[in-house]
Short mmCIF file of C-alpha atoms in Angstrom, two decimals:
data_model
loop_
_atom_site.label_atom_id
_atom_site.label_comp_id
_atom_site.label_asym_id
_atom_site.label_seq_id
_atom_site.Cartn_x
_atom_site.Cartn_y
_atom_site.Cartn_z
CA UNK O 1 -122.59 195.72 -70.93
CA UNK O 2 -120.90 194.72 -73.24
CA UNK O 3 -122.18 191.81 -76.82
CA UNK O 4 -118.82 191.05 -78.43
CA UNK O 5 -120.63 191.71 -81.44
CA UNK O 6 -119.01 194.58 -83.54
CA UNK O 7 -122.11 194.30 -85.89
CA UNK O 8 -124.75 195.38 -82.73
CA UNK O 9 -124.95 198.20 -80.39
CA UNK O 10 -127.62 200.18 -78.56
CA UNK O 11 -128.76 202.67 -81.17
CA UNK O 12 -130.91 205.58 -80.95
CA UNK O 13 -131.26 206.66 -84.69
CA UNK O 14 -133.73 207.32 -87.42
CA UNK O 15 -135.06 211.41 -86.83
CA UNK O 16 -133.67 213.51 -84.48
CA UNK O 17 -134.63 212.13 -80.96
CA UNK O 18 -134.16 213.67 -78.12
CA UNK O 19 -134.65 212.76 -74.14
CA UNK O 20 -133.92 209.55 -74.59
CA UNK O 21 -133.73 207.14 -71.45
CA UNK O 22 -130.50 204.29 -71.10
CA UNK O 23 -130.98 202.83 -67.96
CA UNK O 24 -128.89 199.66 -66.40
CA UNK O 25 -129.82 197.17 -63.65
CA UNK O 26 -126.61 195.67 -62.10
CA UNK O 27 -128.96 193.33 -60.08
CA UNK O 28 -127.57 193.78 -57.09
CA UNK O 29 -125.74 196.30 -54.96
CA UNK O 30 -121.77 197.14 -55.58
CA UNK O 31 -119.09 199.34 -55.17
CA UNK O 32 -118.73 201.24 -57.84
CA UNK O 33 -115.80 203.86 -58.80
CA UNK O 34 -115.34 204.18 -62.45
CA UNK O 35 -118.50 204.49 -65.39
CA UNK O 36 -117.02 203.83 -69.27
CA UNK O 37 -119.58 204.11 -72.28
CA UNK O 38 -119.19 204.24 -75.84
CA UNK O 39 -119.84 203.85 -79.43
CA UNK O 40 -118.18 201.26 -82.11
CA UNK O 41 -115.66 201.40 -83.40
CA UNK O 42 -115.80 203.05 -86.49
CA UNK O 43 -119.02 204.97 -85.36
CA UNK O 44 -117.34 207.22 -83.53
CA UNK O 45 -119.49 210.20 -84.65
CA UNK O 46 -122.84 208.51 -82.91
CA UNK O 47 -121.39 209.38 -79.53
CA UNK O 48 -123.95 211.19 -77.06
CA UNK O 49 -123.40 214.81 -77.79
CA UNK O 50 -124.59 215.72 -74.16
CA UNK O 51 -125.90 213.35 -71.72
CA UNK O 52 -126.63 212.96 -67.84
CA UNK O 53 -125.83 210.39 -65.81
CA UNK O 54 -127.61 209.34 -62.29
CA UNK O 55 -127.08 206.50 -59.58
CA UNK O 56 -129.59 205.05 -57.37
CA UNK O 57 -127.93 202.62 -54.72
CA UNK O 58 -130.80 200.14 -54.50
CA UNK O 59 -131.80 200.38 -51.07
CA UNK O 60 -135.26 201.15 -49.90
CA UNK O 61 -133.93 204.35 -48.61
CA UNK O 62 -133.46 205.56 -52.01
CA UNK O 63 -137.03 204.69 -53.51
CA UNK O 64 -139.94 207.04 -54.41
CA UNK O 65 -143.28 206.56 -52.72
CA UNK O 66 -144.53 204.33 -55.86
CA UNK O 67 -141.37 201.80 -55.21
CA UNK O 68 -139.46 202.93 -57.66
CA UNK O 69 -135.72 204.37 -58.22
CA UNK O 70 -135.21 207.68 -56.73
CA UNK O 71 -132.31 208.30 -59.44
CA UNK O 72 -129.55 211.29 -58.29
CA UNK O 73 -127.90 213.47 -60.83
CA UNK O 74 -124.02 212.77 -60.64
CA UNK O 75 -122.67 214.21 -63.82
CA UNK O 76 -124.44 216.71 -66.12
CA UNK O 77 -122.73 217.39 -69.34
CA UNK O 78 -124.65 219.79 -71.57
CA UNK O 79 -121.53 219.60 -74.65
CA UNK O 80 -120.07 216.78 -74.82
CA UNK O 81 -116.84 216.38 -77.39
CA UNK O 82 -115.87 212.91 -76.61
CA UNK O 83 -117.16 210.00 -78.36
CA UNK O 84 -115.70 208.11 -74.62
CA UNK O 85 -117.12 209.04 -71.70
CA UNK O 86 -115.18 208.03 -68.74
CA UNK O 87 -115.80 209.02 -65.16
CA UNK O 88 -114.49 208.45 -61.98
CA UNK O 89 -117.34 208.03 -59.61
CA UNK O 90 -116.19 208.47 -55.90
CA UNK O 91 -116.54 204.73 -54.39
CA UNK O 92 -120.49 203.93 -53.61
CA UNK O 93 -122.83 201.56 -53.56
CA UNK O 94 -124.88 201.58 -57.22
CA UNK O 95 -127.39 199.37 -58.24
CA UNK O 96 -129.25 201.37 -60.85
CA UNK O 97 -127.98 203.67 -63.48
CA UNK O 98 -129.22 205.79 -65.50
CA UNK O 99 -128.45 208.13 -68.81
CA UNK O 100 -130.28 210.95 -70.38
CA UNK O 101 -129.58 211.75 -73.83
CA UNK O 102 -129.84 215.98 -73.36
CA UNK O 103 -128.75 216.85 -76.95
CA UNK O 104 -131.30 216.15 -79.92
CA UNK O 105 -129.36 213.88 -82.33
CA UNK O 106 -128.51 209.98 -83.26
CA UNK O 107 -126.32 208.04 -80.63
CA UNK O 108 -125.26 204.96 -79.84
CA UNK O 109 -123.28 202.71 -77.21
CA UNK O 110 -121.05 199.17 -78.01
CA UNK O 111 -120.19 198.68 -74.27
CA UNK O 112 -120.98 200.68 -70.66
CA UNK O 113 -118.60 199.17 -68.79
CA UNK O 114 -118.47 199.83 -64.68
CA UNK O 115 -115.69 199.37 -62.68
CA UNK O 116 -115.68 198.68 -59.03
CA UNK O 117 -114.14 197.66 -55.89
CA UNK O 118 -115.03 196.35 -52.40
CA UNK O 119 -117.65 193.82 -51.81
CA UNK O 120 -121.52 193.14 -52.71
CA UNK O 121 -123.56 194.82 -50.08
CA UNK O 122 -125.12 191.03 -50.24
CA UNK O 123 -124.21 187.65 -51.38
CA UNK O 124 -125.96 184.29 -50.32
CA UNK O 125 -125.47 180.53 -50.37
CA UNK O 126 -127.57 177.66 -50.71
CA UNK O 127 -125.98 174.28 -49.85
CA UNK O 128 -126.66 171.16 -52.61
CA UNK O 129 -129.72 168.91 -50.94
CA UNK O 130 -127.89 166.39 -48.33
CA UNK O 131 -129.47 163.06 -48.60
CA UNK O 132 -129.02 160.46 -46.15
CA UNK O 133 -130.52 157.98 -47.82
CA UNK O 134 -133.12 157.05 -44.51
CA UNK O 135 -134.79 158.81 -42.36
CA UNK O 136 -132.67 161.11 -39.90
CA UNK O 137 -132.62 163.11 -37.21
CA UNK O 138 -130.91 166.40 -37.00
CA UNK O 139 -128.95 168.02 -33.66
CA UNK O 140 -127.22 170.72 -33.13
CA UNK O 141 -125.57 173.35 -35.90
CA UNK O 142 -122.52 174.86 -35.38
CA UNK O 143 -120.80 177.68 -37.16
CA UNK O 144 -118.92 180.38 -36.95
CA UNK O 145 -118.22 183.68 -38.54
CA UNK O 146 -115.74 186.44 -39.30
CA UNK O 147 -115.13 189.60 -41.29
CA UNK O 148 -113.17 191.33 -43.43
CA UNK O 149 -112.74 194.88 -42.11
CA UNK O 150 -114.83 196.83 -39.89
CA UNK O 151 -117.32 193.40 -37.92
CA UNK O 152 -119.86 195.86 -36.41
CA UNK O 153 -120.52 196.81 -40.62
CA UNK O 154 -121.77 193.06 -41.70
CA UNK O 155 -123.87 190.39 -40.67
CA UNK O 156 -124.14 186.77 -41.41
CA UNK O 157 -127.62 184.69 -41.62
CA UNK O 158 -127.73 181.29 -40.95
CA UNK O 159 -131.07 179.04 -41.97
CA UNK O 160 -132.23 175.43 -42.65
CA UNK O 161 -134.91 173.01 -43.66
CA UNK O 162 -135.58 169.71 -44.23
CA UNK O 163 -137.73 167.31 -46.25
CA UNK O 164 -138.85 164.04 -47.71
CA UNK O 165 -138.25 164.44 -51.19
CA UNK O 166 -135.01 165.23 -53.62
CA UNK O 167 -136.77 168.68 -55.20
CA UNK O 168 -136.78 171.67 -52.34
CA UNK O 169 -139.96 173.39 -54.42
CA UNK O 170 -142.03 170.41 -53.56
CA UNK O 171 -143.52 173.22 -50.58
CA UNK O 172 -145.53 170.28 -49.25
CA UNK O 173 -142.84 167.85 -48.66
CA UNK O 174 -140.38 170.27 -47.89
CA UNK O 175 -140.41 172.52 -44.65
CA UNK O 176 -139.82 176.40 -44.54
CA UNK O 177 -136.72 177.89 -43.83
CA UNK O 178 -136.24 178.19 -40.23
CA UNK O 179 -135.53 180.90 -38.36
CA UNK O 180 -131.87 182.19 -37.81
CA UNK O 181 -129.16 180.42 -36.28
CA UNK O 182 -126.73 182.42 -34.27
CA UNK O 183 -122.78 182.13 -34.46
CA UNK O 184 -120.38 180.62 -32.25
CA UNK O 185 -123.01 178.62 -30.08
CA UNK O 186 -124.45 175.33 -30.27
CA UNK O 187 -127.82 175.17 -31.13
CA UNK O 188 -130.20 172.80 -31.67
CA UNK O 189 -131.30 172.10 -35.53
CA UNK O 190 -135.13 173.43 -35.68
CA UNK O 191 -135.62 171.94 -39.39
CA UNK O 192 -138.83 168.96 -38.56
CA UNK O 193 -137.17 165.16 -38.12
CA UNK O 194 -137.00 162.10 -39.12
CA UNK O 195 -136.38 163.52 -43.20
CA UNK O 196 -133.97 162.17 -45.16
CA UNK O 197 -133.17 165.53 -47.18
CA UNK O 198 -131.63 168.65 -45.67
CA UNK O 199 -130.15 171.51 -47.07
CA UNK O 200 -128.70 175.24 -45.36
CA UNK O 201 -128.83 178.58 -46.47
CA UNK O 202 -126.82 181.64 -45.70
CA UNK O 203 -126.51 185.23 -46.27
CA UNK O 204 -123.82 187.45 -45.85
CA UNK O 205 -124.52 191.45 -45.43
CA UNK O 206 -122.29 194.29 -45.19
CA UNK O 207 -123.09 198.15 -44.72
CA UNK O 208 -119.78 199.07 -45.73
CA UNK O 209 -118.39 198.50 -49.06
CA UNK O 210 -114.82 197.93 -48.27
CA UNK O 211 -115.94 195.07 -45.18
CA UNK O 212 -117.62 191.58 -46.11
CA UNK O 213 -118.57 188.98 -43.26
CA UNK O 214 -116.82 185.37 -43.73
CA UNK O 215 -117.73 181.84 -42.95
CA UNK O 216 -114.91 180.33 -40.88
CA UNK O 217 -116.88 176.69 -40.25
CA UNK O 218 -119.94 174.90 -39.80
CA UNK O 219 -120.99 172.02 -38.59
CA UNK O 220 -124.29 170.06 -38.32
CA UNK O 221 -125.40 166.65 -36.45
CA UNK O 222 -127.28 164.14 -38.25
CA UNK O 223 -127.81 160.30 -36.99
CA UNK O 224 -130.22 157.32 -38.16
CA UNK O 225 -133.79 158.04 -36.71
CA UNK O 226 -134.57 155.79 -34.34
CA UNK O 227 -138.48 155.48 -35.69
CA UNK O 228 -140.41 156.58 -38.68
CA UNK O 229 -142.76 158.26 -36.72
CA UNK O 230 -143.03 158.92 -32.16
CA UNK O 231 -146.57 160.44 -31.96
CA UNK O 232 -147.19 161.74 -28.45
CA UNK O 233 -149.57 163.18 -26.46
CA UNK O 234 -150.46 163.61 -22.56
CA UNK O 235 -153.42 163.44 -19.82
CA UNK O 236 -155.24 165.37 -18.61
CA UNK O 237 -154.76 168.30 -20.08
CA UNK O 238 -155.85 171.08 -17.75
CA UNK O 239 -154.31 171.07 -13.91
CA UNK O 240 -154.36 172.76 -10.98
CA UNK O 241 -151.29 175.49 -10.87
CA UNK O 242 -148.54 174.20 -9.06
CA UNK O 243 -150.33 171.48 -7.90
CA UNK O 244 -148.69 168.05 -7.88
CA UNK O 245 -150.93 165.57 -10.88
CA UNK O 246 -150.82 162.41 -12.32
CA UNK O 247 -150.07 162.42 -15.47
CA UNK O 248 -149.94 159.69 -18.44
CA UNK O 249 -147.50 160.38 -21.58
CA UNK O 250 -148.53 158.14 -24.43
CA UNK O 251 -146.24 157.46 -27.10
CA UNK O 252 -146.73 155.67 -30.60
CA UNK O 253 -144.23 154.30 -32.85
CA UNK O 254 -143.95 153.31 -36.32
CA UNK O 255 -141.30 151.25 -37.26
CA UNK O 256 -138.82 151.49 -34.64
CA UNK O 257 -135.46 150.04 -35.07
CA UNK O 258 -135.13 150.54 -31.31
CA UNK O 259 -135.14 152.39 -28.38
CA UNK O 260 -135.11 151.52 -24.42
CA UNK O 261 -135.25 155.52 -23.19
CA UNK O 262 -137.73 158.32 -22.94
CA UNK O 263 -136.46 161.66 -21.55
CA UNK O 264 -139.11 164.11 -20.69
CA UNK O 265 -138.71 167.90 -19.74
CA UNK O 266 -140.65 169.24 -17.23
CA UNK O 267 -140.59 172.46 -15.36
CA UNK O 268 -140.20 170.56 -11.72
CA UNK O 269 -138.67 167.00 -10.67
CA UNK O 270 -140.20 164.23 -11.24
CA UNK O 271 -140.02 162.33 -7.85
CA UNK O 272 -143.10 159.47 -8.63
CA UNK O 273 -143.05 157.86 -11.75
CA UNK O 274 -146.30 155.03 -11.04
CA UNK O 275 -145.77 153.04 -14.11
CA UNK O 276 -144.43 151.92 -17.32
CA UNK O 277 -146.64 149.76 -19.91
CA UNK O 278 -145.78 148.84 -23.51
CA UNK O 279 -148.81 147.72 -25.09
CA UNK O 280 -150.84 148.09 -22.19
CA UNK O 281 -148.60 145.35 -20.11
CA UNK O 282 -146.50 146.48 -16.77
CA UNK O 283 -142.68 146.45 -17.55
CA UNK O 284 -139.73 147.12 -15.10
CA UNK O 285 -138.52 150.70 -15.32
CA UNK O 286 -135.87 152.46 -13.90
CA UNK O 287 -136.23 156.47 -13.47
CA UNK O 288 -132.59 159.12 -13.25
CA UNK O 289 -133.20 162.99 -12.66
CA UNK O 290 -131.96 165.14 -15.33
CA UNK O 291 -131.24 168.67 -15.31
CA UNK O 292 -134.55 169.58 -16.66
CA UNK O 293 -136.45 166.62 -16.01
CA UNK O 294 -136.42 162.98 -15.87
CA UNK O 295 -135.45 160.17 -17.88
CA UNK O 296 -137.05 156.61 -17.74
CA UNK O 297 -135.50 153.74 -18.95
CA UNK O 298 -137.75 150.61 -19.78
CA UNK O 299 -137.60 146.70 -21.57
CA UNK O 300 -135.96 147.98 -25.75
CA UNK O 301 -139.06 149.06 -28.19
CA UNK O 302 -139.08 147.74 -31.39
CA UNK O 303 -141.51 148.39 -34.20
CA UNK O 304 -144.99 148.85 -33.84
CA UNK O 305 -145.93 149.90 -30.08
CA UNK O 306 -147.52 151.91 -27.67
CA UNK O 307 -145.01 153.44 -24.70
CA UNK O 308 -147.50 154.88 -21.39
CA UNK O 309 -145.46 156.60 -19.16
CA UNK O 310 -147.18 157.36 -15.50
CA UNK O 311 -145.97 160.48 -13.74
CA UNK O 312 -146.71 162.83 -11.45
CA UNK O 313 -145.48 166.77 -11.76
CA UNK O 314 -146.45 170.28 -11.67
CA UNK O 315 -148.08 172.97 -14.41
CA UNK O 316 -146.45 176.12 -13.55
CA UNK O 317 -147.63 178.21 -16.50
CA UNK O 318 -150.48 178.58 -19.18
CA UNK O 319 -149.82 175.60 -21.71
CA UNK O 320 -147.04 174.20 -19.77
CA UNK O 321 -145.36 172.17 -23.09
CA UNK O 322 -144.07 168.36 -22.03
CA UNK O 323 -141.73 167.88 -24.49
CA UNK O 324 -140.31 164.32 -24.98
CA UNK O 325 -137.64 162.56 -26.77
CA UNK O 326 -135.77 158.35 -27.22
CA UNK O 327 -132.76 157.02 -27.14
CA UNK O 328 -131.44 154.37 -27.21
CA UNK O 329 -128.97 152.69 -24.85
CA UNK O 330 -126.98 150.12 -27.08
CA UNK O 331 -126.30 153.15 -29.66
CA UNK O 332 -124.52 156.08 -27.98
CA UNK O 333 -122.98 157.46 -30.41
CA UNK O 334 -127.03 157.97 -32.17
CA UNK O 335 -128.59 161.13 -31.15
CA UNK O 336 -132.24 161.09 -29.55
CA UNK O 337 -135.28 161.56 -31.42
CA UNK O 338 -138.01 164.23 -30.68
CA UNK O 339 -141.53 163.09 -30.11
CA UNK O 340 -144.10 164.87 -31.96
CA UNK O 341 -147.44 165.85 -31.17
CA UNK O 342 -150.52 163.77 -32.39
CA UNK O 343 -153.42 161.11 -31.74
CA UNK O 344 -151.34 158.44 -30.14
CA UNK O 345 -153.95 156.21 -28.39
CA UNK O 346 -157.32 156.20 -30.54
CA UNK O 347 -158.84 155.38 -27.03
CA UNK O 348 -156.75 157.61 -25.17
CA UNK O 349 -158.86 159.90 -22.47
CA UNK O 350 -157.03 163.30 -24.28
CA UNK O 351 -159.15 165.11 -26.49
CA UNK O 352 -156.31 167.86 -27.51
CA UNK O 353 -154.00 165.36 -28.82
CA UNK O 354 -150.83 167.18 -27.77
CA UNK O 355 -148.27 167.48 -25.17
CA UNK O 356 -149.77 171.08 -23.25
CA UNK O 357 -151.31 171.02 -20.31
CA UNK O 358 -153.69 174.11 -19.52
CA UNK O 359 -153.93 176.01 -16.00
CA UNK O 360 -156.04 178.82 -15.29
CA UNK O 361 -153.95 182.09 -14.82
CA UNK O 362 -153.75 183.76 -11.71
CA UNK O 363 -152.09 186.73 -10.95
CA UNK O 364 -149.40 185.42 -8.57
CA UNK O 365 -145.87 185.11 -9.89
CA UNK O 366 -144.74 183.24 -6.65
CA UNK O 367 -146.96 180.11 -6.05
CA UNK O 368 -145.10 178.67 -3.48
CA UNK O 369 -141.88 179.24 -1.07
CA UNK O 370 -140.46 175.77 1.58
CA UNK O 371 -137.60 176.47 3.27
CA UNK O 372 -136.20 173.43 4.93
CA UNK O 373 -134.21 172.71 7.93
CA UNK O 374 -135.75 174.65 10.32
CA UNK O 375 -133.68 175.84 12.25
CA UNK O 376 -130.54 174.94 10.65
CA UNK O 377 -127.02 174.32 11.86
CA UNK O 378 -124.05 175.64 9.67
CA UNK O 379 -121.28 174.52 11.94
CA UNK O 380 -119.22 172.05 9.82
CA UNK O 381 -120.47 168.51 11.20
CA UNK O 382 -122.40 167.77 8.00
CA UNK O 383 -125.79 167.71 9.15
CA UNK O 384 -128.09 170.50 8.22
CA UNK O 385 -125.15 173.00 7.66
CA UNK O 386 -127.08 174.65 4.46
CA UNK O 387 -130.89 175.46 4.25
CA UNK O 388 -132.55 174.44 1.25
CA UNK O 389 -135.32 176.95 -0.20
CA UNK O 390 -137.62 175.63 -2.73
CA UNK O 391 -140.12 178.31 -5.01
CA UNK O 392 -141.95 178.21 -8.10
CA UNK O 393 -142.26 180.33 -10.24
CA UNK O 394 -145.05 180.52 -12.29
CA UNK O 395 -147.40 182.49 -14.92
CA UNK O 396 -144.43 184.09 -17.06
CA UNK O 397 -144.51 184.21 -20.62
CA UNK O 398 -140.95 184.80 -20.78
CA UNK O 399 -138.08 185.43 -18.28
CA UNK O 400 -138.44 187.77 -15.08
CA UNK O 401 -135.37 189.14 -12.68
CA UNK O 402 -135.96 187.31 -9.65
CA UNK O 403 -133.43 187.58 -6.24
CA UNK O 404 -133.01 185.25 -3.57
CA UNK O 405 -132.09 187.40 -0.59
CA UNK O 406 -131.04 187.18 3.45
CA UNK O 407 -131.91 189.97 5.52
CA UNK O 408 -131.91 190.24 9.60
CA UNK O 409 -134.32 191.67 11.84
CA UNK O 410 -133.11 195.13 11.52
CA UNK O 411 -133.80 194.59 7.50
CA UNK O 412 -130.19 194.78 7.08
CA UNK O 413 -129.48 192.60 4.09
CA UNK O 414 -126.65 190.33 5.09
CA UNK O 415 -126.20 188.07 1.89
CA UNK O 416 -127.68 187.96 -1.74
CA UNK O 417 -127.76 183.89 -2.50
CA UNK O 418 -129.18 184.63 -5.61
CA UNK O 419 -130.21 187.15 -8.95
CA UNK O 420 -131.14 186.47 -12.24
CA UNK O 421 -133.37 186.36 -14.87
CA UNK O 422 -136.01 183.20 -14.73
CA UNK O 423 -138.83 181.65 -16.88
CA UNK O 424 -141.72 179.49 -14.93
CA UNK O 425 -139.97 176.51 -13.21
CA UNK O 426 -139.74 175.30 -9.66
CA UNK O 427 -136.22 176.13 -8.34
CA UNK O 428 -133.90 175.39 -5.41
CA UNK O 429 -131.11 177.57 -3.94
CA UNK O 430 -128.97 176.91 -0.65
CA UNK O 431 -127.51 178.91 1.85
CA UNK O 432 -124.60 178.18 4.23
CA UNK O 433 -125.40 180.53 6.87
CA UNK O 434 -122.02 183.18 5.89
CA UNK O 435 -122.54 186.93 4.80
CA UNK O 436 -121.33 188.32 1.55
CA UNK O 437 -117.60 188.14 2.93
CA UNK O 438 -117.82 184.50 3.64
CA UNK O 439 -117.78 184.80 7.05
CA UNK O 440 -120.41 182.51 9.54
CA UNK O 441 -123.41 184.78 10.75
CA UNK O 442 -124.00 184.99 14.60
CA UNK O 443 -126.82 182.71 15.98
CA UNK O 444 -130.65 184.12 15.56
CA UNK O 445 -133.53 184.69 13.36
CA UNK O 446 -133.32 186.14 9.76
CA UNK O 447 -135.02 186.42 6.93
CA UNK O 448 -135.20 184.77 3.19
CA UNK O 449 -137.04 186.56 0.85
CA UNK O 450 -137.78 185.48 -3.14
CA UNK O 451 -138.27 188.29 -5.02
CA UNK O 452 -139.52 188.68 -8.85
CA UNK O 453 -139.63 191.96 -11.20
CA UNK O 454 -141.70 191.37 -14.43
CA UNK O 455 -143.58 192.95 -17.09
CA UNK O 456 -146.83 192.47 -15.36
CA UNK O 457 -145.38 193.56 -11.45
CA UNK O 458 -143.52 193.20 -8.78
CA UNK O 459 -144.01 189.93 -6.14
CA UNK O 460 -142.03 188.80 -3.02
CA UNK O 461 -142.25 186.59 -0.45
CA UNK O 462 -140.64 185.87 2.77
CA UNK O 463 -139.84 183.22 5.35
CA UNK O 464 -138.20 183.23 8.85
CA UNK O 465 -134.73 181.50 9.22
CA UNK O 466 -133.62 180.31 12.64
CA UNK O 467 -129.85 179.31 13.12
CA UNK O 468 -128.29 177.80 16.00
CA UNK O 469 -124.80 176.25 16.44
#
């Protein structure tokens, strides 16, 4: 503390007081290792005449019941002779300190000065408001972190959000801060598109005072939005689990500069697509598998129009979400742009007007296990050398350890194809017909079995395997 102005100081005079109460708010937490107080100069003879000083480090740890500072007594000096108090304070974290005048008398004090080292316990950084100038659409964010001294001692938080005005207060234009990034992987920007305005935020932690996280880079994707507004939604909206349904994905857009591609994720291939219409007429489509799902290519949208996509796929868990997003050929470079859910087709069948589709939960975890050749024939000519098994698995909130496993008819377990930890989704897995040690298996019957461990139980089921050569 300390008012460049000789003429002013913190005075306790007038009377004889006594148990008077200096206390100091650094605002935040730091290192501290040296306190300095006193009077001005020529006042030398107001100095505290016995005083004692406490620390409170700021952190909830150190609170009383009521939320306040649970101060802690680091000096005590009943007779104090010098009008300068200066004490080395063994290096700590302080927020708050405080001093208690112990000897009745008049006092003052020009500056309190604390010295410190090390780093803030916190520090954070909001980024200016990016405008693009037009609607945009965000991908992925990028960054990566380091540390000065101990890493296991600091953290780093990264956040966003977006909007549709200049001011970030404007809580109705603006959206909240999302939820953390994490460091050193690419991940996809949650922050709501098309907005022209974005801004980041980050915070930087450290339990130690001598160790500070860094920012070493970060990166974010931003691209022209290929609409104003993609308003989606799907029919019907309850199914039959694991049953193969038709399926109609609407989409609605509002002045689209152009797009010729709609990619949908699903939680099984999509082997019938039975039509594409823009404005309810028939156009000439042309469907690729994806890794997660399918993308259909049709005649380029521009402007005001209505997309109706045709499919037929699986539900293979409560609210199975279609998610759905455009691209667009001719621009490459552009990145694709989410659908959102909404009322896309005032006539539309849907009553929900989103992009879930309700099943009624069972208790399997398994639905359904193919296995395909039967027999098989893994002797090198190409045809049918690997058995294809096919399973979905379904009702999981989250992920579940499931095995894919080959046993023979003693129950000997002669090769695990497969282990890992799974969410809902139809999967396929081969096997060549070798062991663990890669060698070819004799000639005979064996057994595949598709096991899951979750939360709710355990679940397997099992199939007979015939190879000949």
């Amino acid at each position: 503390m300390v008012s460049g102005d000789t003429t002013k100081a913190f005075e306790v005079k007038g009377g004889s007081p006594t148990g008077v109460i200096f206390r100091l708010d650094l605002g935040e937490r730091f290192g501290v290792n040296r306190i300095k107080f006193f009077p001005r100069k020529g006042f030398e003879e107001f100095f505290l005449k016995g005083y004692e000083l406490l620390l409170n480090d700021g952190s909830e740890e150190q609170k009383t019941l009521a939320g306040t500072p649970d101060f802690k007594v680091f000096k005590t000096e009943e007779r104090n002779l010098k009008p300068t108090v200066d004490l080395d304070v063994p290096l700590q974290f302080v927020r708050f300190i405080e001093v208690k005048q112990l000897v009745r008398g008049e006092w003052e004090i020009d500056e309190f000065q604390v010295f410190g080292a090390g780093f803030a316990s916190t520090a954070s950084y909001t980024s200016r408001v990016f405008d693009r100038e037009q609607p945009t659409v965000f991908g992925d964010i990028t960054w990566a972190r380091g540390s000065i001294g101990e890493p296991t001692k600091t953290d780093a938080i990264l956040v966003t959000r977006s909007g549709n005005t200049p001011d970030p207060s404007d809580s109705l234009s603006w959206s909240a801060w999302s939820s953390p990034y994490p460091a050193g992987v690419r991940t996809a920007i949650e922050s709501p598109a098309p907005r022209r305005f974005f801004q980041f935020h980050l915070l930087l932690k450290t339990s130690d005072i001598l160790a500070a996280a860094t920012i070493d880079s970060l990166s974010f994707e931003v691209s022209p939005a290929l609409a104003d507004s993609l308003v989606s939604e799907i029919w019907p909206q309850r199914a039959l689990i694991g049953q193969n349904t038709p399926f109609t994905y609407a989409v609605r857009t509002v002045n689209s500069r152009g797009f010729n591609r709609l990619e949908l994720k699903t939680m099984a291939p999509v082997d019938v697509v039975r039509s594409v219409q823009i404005d309810g007429t028939d156009v000439e489509w042309e469907k690729t598998n994806t890794e997660d799902g399918v993308q259909i290519s049709f005649p380029r949208i521009v402007g005001d129009r209505i997309l109706q996509v045709v499919f037929e796929n699986v539900a293979l868990q409560y609210n199975t979400f279609f998610a759905g997003r455009v691209s667009d050929s001719r621009e490459p470079d552009n990145l694709p742009q989410v659908v959102t859910e909404g009322d896309a087709v005032s006539d539309f069948e849907a009553q929900g007007d989103d992009l879930s589709v309700e099943i009624s939960v069972g208790k399997n975890l398994i639905h359904s296990m193919n296995v395909a050749p039967v027999p098989f024939t893994p002797n090198g000519d190409g045809l049918n050398d690997e058995v294809l098994v096919t399973y979905d698995i379904v009702n999981l909130t989250g992920g579940a350890l499931v095995s894919v496993e080959i046993y023979d008819l003693s129950g000997r377990r002669v090769r695990t194809i497969y282990s890992g930890l799974d969410p809902s989704r139809r999967y396929q897995r081969a096997w060549d017909g070798t062991d663990e040690s890669g060698a070819k298996v004799l000639p005979g019957i064996y057994m595949m079995r598709v096991e899951i461990d979750a939360d709710s139980g355990s679940e397997s089921k099992t199939q007979i395997v015939p190879i000949v050569y």
